[in-house]
mmCIF file of N, CA and C and ligand atoms in Angstrom:
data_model
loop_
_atom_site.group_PDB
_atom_site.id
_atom_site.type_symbol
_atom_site.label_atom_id
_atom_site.label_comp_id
_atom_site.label_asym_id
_atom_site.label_seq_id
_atom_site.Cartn_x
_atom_site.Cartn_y
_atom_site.Cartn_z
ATOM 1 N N UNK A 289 0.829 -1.208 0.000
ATOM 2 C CA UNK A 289 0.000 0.000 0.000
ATOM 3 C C UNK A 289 0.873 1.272 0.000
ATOM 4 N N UNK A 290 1.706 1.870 0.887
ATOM 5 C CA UNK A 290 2.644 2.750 1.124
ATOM 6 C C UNK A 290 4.123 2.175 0.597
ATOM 7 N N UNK A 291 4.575 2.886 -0.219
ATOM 8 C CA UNK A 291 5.980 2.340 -0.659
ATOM 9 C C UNK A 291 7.025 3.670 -1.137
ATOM 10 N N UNK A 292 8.290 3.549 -0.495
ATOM 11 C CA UNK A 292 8.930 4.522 -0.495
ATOM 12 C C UNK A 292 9.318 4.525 -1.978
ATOM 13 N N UNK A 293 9.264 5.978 -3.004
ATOM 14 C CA UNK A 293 9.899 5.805 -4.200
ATOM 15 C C UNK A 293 11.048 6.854 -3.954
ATOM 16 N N UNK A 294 11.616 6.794 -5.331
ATOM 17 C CA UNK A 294 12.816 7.373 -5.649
ATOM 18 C C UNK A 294 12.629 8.521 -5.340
ATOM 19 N N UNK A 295 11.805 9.020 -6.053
ATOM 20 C CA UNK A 295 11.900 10.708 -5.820
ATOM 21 C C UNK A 295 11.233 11.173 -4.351
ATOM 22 N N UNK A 296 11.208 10.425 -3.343
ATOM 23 C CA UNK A 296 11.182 10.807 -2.075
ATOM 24 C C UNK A 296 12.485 10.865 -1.037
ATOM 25 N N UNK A 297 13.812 10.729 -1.870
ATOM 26 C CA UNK A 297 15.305 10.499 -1.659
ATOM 27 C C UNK A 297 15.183 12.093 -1.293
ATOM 28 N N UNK A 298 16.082 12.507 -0.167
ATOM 29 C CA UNK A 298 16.698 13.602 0.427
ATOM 30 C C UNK A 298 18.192 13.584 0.480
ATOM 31 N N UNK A 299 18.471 12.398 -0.677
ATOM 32 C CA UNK A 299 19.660 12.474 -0.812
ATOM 33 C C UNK A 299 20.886 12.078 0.412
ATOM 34 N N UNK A 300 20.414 11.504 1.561
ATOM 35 C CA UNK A 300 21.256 11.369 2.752
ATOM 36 C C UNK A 300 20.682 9.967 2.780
ATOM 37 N N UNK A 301 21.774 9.078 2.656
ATOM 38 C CA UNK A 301 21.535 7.877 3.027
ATOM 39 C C UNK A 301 20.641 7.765 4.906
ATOM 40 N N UNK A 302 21.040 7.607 5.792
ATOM 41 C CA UNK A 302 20.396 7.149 6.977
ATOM 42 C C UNK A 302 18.987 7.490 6.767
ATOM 43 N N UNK A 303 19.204 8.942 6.078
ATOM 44 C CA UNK A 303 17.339 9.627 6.314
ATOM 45 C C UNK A 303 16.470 9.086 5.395
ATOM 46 N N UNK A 304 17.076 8.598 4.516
ATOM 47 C CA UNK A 304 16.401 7.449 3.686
ATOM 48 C C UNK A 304 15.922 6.172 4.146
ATOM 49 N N UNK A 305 17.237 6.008 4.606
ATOM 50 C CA UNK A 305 16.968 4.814 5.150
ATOM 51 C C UNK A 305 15.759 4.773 6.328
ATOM 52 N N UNK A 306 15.159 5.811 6.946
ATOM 53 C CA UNK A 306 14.938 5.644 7.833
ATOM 54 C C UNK A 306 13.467 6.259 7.363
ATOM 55 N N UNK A 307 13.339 6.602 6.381
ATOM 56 C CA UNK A 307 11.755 7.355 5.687
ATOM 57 C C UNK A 307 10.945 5.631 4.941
ATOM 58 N N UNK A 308 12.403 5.166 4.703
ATOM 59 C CA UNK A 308 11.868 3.784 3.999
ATOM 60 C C UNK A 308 11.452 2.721 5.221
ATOM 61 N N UNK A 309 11.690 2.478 6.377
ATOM 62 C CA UNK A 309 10.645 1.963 7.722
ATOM 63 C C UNK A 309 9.941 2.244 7.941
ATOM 64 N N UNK A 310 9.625 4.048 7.676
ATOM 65 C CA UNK A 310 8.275 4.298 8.083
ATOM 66 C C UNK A 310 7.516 3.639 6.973
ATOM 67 N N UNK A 311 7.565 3.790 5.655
ATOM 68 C CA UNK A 311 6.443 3.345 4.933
ATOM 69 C C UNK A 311 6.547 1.522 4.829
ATOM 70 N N UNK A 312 7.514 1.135 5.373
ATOM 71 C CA UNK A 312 7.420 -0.497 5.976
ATOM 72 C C UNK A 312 6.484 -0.350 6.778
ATOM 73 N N UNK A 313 6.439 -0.101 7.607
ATOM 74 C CA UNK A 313 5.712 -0.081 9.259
ATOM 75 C C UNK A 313 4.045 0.755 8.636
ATOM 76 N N UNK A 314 4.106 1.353 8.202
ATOM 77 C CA UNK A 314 2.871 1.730 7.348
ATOM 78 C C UNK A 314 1.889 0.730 7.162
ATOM 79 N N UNK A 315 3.039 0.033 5.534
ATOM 80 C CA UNK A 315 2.338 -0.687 5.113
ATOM 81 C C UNK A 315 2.269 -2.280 5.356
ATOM 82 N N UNK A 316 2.993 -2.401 6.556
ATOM 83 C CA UNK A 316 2.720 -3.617 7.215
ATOM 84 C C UNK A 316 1.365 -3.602 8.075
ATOM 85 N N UNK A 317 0.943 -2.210 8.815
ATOM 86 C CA UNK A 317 -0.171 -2.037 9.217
ATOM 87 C C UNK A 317 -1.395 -1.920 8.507
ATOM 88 N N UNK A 318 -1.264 -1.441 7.381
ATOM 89 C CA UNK A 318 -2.032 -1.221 6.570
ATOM 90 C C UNK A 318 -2.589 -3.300 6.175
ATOM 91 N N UNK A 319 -1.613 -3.632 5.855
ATOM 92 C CA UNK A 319 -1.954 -4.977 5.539
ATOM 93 C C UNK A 319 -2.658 -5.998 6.717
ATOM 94 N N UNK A 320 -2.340 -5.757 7.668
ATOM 95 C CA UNK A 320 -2.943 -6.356 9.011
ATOM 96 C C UNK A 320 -4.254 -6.018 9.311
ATOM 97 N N UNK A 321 -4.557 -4.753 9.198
ATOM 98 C CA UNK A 321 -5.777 -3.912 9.341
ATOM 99 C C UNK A 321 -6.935 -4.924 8.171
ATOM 100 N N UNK A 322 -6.441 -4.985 7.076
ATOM 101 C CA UNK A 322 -7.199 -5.066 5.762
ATOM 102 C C UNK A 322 -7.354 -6.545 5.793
ATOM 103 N N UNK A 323 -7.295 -7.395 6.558
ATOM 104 C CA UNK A 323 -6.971 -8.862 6.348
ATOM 105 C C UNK A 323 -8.778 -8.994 6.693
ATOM 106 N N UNK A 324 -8.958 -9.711 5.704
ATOM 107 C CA UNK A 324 -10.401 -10.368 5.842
ATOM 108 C C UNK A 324 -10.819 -11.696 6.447
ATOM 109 N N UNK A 325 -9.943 -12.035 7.868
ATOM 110 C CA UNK A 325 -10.255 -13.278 8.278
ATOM 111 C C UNK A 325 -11.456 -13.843 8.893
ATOM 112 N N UNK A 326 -11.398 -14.326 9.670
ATOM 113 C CA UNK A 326 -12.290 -14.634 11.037
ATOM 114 C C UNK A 326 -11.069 -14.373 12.538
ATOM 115 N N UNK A 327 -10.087 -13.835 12.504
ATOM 116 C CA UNK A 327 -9.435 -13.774 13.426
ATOM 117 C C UNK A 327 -9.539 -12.103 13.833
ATOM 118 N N UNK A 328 -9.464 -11.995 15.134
ATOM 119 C CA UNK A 328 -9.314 -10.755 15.576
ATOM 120 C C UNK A 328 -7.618 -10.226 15.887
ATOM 121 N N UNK A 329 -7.148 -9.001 14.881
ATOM 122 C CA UNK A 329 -5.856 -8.812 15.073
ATOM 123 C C UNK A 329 -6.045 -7.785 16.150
ATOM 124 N N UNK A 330 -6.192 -7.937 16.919
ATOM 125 C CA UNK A 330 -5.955 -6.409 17.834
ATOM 126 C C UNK A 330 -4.973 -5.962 18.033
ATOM 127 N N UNK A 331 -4.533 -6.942 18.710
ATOM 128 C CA UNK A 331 -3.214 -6.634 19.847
ATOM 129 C C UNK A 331 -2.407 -6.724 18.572
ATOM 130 N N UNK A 332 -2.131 -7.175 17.740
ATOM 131 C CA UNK A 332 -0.955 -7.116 16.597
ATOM 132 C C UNK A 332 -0.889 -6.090 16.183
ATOM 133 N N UNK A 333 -2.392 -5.415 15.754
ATOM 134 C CA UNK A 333 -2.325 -3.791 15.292
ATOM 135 C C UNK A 333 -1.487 -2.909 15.843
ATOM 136 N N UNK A 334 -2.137 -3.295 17.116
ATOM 137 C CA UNK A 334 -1.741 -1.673 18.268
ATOM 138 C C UNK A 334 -0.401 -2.066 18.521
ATOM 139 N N UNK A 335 -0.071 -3.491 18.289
ATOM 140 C CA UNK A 335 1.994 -3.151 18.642
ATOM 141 C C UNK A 335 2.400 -3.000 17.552
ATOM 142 N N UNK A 336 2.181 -2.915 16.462
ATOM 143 C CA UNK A 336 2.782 -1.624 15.314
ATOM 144 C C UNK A 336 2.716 -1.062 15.180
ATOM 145 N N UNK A 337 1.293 -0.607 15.417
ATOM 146 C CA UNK A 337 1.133 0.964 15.648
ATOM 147 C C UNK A 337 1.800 2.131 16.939
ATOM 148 N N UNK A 338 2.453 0.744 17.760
ATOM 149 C CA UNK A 338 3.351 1.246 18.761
ATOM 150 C C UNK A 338 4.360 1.480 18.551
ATOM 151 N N UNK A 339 4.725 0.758 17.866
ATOM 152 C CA UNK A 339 6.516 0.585 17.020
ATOM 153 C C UNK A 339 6.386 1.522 16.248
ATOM 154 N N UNK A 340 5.429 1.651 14.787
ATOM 155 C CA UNK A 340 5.702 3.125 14.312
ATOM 156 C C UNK A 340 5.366 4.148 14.884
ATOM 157 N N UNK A 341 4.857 4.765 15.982
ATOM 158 C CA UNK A 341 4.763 5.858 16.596
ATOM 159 C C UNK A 341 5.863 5.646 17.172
ATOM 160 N N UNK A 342 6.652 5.074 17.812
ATOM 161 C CA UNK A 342 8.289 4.943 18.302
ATOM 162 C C UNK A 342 9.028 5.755 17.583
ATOM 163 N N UNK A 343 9.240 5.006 16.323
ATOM 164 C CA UNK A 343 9.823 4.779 15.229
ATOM 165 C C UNK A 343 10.060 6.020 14.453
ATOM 166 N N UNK A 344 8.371 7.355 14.585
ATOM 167 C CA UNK A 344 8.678 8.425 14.005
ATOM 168 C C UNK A 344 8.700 9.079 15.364
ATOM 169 N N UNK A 345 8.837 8.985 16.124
ATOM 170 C CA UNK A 345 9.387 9.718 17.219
ATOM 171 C C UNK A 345 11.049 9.959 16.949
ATOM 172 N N UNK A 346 11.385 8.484 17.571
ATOM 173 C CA UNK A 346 12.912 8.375 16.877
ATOM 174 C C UNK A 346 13.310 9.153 15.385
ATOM 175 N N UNK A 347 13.240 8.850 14.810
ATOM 176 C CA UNK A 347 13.395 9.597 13.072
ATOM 177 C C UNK A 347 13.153 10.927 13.433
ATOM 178 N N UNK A 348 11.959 11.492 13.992
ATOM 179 C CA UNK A 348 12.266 13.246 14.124
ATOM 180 C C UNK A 348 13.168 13.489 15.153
ATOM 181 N N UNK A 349 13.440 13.120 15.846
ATOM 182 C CA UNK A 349 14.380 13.490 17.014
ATOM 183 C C UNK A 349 15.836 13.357 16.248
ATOM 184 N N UNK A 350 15.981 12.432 15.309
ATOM 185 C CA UNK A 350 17.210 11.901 14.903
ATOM 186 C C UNK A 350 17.809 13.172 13.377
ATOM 187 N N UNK A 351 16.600 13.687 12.567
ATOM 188 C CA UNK A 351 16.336 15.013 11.841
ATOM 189 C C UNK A 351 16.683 16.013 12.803
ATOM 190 N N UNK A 352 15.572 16.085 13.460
ATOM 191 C CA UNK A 352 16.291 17.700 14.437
ATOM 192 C C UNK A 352 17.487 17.629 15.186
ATOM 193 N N UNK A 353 18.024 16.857 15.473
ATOM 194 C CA UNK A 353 19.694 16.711 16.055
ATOM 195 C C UNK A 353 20.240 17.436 15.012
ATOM 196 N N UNK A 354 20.331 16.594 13.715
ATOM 197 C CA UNK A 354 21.121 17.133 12.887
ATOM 198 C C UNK A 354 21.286 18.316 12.539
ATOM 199 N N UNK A 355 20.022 19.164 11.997
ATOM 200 C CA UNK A 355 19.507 20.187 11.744
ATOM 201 C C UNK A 355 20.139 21.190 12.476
ATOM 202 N N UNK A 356 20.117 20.735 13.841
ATOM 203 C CA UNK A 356 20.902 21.936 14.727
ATOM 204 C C UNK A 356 22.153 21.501 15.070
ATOM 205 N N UNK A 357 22.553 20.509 15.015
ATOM 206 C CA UNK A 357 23.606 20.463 14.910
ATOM 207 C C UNK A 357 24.918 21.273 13.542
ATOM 208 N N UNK A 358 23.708 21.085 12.533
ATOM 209 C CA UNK A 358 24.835 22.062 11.527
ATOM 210 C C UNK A 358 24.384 23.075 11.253
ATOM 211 N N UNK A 359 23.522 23.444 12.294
ATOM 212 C CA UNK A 359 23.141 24.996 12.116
ATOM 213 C C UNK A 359 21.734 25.548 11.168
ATOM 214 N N UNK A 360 21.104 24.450 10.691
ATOM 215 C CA UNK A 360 20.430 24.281 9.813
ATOM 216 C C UNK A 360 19.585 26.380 10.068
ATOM 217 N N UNK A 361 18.930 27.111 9.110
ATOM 218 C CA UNK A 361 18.253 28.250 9.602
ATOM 219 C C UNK A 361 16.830 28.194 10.769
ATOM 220 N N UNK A 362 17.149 28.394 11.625
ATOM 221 C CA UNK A 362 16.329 28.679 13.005
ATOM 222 C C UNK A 362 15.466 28.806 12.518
ATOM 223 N N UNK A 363 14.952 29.627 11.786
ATOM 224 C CA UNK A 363 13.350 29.502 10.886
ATOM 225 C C UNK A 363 12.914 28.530 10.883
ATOM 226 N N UNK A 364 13.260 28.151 9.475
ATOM 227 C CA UNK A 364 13.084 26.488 9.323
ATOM 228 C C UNK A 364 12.995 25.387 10.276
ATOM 229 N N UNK A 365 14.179 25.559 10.904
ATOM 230 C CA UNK A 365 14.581 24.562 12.010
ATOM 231 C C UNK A 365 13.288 24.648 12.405
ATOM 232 N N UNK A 366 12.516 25.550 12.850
ATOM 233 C CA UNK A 366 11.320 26.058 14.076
ATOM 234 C C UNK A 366 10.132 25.178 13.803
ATOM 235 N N UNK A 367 10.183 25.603 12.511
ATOM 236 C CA UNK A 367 8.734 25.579 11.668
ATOM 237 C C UNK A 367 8.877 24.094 11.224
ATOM 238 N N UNK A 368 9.865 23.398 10.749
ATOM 239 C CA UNK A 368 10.137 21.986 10.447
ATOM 240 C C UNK A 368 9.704 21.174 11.634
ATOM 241 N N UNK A 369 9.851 21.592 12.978
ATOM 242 C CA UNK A 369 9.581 21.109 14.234
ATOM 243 C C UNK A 369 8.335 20.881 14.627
ATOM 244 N N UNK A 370 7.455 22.145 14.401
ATOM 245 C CA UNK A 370 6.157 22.601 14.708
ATOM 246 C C UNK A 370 5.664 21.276 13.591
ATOM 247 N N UNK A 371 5.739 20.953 12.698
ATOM 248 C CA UNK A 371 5.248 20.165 11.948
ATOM 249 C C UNK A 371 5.477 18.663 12.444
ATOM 250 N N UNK A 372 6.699 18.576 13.299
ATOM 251 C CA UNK A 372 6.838 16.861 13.532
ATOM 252 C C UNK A 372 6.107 16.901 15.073
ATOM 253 N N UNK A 373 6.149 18.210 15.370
ATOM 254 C CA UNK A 373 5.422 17.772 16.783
ATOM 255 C C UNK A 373 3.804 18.012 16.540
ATOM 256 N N UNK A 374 3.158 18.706 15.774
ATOM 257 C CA UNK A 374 1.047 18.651 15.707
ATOM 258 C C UNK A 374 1.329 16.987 15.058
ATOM 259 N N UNK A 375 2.214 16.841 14.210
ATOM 260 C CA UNK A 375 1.820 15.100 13.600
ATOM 261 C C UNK A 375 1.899 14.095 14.754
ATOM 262 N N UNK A 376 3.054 14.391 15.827
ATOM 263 C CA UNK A 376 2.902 13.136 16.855
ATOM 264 C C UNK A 376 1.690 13.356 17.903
ATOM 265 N N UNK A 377 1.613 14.751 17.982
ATOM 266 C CA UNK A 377 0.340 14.980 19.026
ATOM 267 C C UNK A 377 -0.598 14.486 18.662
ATOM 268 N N UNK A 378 -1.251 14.571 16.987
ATOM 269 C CA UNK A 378 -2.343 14.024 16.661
ATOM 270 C C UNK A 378 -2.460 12.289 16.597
ATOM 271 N N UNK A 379 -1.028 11.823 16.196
ATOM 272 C CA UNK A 379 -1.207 10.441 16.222
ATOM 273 C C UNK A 379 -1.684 10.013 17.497
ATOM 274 N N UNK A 380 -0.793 10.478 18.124
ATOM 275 C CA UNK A 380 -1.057 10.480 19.825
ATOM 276 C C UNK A 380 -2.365 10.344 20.396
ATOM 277 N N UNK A 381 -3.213 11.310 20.094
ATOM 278 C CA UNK A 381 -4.619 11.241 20.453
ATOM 279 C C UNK A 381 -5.278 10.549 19.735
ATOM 280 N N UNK A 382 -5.192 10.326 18.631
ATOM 281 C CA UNK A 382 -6.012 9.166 18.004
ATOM 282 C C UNK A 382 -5.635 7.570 18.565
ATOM 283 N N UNK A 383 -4.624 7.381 18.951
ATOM 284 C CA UNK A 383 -4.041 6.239 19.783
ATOM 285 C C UNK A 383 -4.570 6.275 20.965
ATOM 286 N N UNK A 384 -4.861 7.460 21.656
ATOM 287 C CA UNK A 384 -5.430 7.108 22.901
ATOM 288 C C UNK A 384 -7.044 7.340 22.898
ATOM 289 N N UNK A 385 -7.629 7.833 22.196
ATOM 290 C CA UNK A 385 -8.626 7.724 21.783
ATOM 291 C C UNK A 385 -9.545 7.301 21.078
ATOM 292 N N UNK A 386 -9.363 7.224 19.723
ATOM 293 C CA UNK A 386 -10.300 6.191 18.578
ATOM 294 C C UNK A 386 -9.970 5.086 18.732
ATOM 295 N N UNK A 387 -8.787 4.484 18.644
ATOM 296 C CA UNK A 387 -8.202 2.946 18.315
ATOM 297 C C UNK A 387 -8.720 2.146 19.254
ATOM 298 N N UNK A 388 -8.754 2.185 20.523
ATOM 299 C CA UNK A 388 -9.583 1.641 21.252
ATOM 300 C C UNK A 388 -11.316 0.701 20.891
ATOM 301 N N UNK A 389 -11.557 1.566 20.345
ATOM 302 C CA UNK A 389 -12.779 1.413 19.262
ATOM 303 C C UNK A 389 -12.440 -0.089 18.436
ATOM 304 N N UNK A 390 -11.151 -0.223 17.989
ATOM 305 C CA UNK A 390 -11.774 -1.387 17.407
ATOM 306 C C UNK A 390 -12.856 -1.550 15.954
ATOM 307 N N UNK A 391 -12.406 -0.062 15.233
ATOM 308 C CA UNK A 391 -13.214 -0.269 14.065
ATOM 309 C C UNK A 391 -12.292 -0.087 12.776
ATOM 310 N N UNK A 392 -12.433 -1.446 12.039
ATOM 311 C CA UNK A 392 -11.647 -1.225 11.296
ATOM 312 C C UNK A 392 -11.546 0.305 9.935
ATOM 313 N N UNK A 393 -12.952 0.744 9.738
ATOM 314 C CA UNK A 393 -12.944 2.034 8.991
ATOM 315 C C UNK A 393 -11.753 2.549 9.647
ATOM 316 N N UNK A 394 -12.018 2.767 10.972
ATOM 317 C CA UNK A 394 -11.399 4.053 10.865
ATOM 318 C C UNK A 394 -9.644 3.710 11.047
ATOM 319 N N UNK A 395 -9.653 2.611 11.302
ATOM 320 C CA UNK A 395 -8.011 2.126 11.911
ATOM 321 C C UNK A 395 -7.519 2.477 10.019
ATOM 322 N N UNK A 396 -8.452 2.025 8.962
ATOM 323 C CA UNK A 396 -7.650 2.348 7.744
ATOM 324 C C UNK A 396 -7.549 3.562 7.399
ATOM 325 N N UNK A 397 -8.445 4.875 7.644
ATOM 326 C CA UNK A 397 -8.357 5.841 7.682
ATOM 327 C C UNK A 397 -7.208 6.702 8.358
ATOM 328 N N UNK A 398 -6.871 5.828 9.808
ATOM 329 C CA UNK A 398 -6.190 6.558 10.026
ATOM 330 C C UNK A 398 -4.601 6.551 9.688
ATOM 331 N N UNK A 399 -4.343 4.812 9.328
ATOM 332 C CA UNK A 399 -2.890 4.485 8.336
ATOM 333 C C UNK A 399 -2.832 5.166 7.123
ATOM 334 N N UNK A 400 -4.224 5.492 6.234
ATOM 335 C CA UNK A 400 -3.747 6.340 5.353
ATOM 336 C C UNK A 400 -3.394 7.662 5.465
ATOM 337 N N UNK A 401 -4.264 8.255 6.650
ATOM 338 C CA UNK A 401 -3.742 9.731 7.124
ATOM 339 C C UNK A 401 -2.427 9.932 7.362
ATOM 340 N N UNK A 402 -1.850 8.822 8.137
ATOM 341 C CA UNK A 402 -0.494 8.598 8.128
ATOM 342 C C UNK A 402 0.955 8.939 6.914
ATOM 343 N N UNK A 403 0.330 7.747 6.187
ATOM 344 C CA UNK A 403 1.130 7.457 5.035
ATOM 345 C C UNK A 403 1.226 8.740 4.572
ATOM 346 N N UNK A 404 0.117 9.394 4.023
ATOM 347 C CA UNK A 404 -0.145 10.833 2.913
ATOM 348 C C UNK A 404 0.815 11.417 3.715
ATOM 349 N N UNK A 405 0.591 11.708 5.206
ATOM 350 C CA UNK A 405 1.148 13.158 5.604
ATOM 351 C C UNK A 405 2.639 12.734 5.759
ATOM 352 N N UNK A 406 3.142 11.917 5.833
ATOM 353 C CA UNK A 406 4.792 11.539 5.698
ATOM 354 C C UNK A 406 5.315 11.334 4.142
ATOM 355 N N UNK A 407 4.488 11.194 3.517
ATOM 356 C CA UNK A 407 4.612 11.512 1.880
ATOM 357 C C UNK A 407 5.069 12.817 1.545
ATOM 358 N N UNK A 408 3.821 13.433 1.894
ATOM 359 C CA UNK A 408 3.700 15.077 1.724
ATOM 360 C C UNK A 408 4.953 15.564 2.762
ATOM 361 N N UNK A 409 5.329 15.212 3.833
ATOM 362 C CA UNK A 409 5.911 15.929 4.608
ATOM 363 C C UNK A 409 7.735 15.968 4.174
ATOM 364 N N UNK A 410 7.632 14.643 3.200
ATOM 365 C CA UNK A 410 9.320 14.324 2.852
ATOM 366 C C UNK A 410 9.485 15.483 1.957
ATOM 367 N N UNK A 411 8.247 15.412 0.902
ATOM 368 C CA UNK A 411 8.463 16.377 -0.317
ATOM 369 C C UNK A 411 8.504 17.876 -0.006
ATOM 370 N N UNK A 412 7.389 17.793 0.814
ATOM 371 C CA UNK A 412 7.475 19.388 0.692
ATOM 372 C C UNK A 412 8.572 19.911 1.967
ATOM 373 N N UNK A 413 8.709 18.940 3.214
ATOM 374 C CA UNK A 413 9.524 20.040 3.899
ATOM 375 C C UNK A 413 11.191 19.374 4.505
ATOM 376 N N UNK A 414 10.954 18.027 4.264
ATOM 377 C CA UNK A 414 12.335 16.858 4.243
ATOM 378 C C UNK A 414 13.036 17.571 3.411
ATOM 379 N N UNK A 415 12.776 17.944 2.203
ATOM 380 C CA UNK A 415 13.625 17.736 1.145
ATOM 381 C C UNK A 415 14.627 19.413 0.996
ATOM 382 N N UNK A 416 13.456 20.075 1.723
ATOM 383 C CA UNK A 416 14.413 21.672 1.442
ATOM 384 C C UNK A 416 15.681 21.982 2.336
ATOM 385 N N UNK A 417 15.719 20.733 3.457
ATOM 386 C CA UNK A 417 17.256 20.594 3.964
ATOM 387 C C UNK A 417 18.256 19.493 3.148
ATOM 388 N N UNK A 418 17.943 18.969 2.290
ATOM 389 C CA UNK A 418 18.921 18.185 1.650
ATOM 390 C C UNK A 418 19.959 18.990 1.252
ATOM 391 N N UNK A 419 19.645 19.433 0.220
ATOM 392 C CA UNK A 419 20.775 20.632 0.022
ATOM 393 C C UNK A 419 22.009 21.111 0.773
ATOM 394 N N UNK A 420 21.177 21.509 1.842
ATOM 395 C CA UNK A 420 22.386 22.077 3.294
ATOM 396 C C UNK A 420 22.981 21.310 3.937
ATOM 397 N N UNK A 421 22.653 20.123 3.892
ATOM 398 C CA UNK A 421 23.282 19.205 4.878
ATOM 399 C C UNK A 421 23.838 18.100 3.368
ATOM 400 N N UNK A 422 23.899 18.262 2.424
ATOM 401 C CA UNK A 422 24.583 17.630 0.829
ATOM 402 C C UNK A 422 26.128 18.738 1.318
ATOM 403 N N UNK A 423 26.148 19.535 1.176
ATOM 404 C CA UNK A 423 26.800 21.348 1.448
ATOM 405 C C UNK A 423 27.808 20.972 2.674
ATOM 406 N N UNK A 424 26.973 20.470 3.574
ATOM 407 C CA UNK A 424 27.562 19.929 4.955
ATOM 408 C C UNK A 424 28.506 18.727 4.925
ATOM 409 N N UNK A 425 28.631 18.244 3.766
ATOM 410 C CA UNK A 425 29.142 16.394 3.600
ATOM 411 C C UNK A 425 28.385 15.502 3.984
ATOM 412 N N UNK A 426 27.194 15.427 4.588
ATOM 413 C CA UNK A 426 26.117 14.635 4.967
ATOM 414 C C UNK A 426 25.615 13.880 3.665
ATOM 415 N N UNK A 427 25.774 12.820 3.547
ATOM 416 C CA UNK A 427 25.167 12.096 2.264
ATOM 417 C C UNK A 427 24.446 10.838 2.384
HETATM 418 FE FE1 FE2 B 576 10.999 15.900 8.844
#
């Protein structure tokens, strides 16, 4: 379902490497969610959905190190932040709130909300530090 392509490269190996788990962990959930058995996955869901909320915890924490570490512009830096922290707050509350529920609509709704906004988020705001940190020797 979610699959990392080429042109979502920021050009830095690790951060690649590490944009390409999230859409593993995505779309491993995505596939668990969608299974048409007679079995109830619950508990399998919610511990991936634990692991990738980890997972992009880790990965933004592991971005903003860098960022300030080479000085990346405080602007940016700010505003790049403000964006990884409303995305974990919201995952956040939907984890402690809807998922509980137990309905699969919305558990797919909310892996795709996922997927899109880490799509959208490589392109439009991942990618305008490649450059600076390419500049930096970071590759
Ligand atoms: Fe980011």
């Amino acid at each position: 379902m979610f699959e990392w392509k080429a042109e979502y490269s920021c050009q830095i190996a690790e951060i690649d490497k590490q944009h390409k788990r999230l859409f593993e962990l995505a779309s491993d959930l995505y596939d668990i969610a969608t299974l048409d058995d007679d079995y109830d996955h619950y508990d399998e869901i919610m511990g991936i959905f634990q692991e990738l909320s980890d997972y992009t915890v880790y990965h933004f924490q592991y971005e903003e190190k860098l960022l300030d570490e080479y000085g990346y512009d405080p602007l940016q830096g700010k505003l790049h932040k403000l964006e990884h922290g409303s995305f974990v707050k919201k995952v956040t509350k939907i984890m402690q709130e809807d998922l509980d529920k137990n309905e699969q609509q919305l558990l797919k709704d909310t892996i795709t909300f996922i997927g899109g906004w880490v799509a959208q988020h490589i392109l439009e705001t991942d990618k305008n530090y490649s450059e600076f940190l390419n500049q930096k020797g970071i590759r």
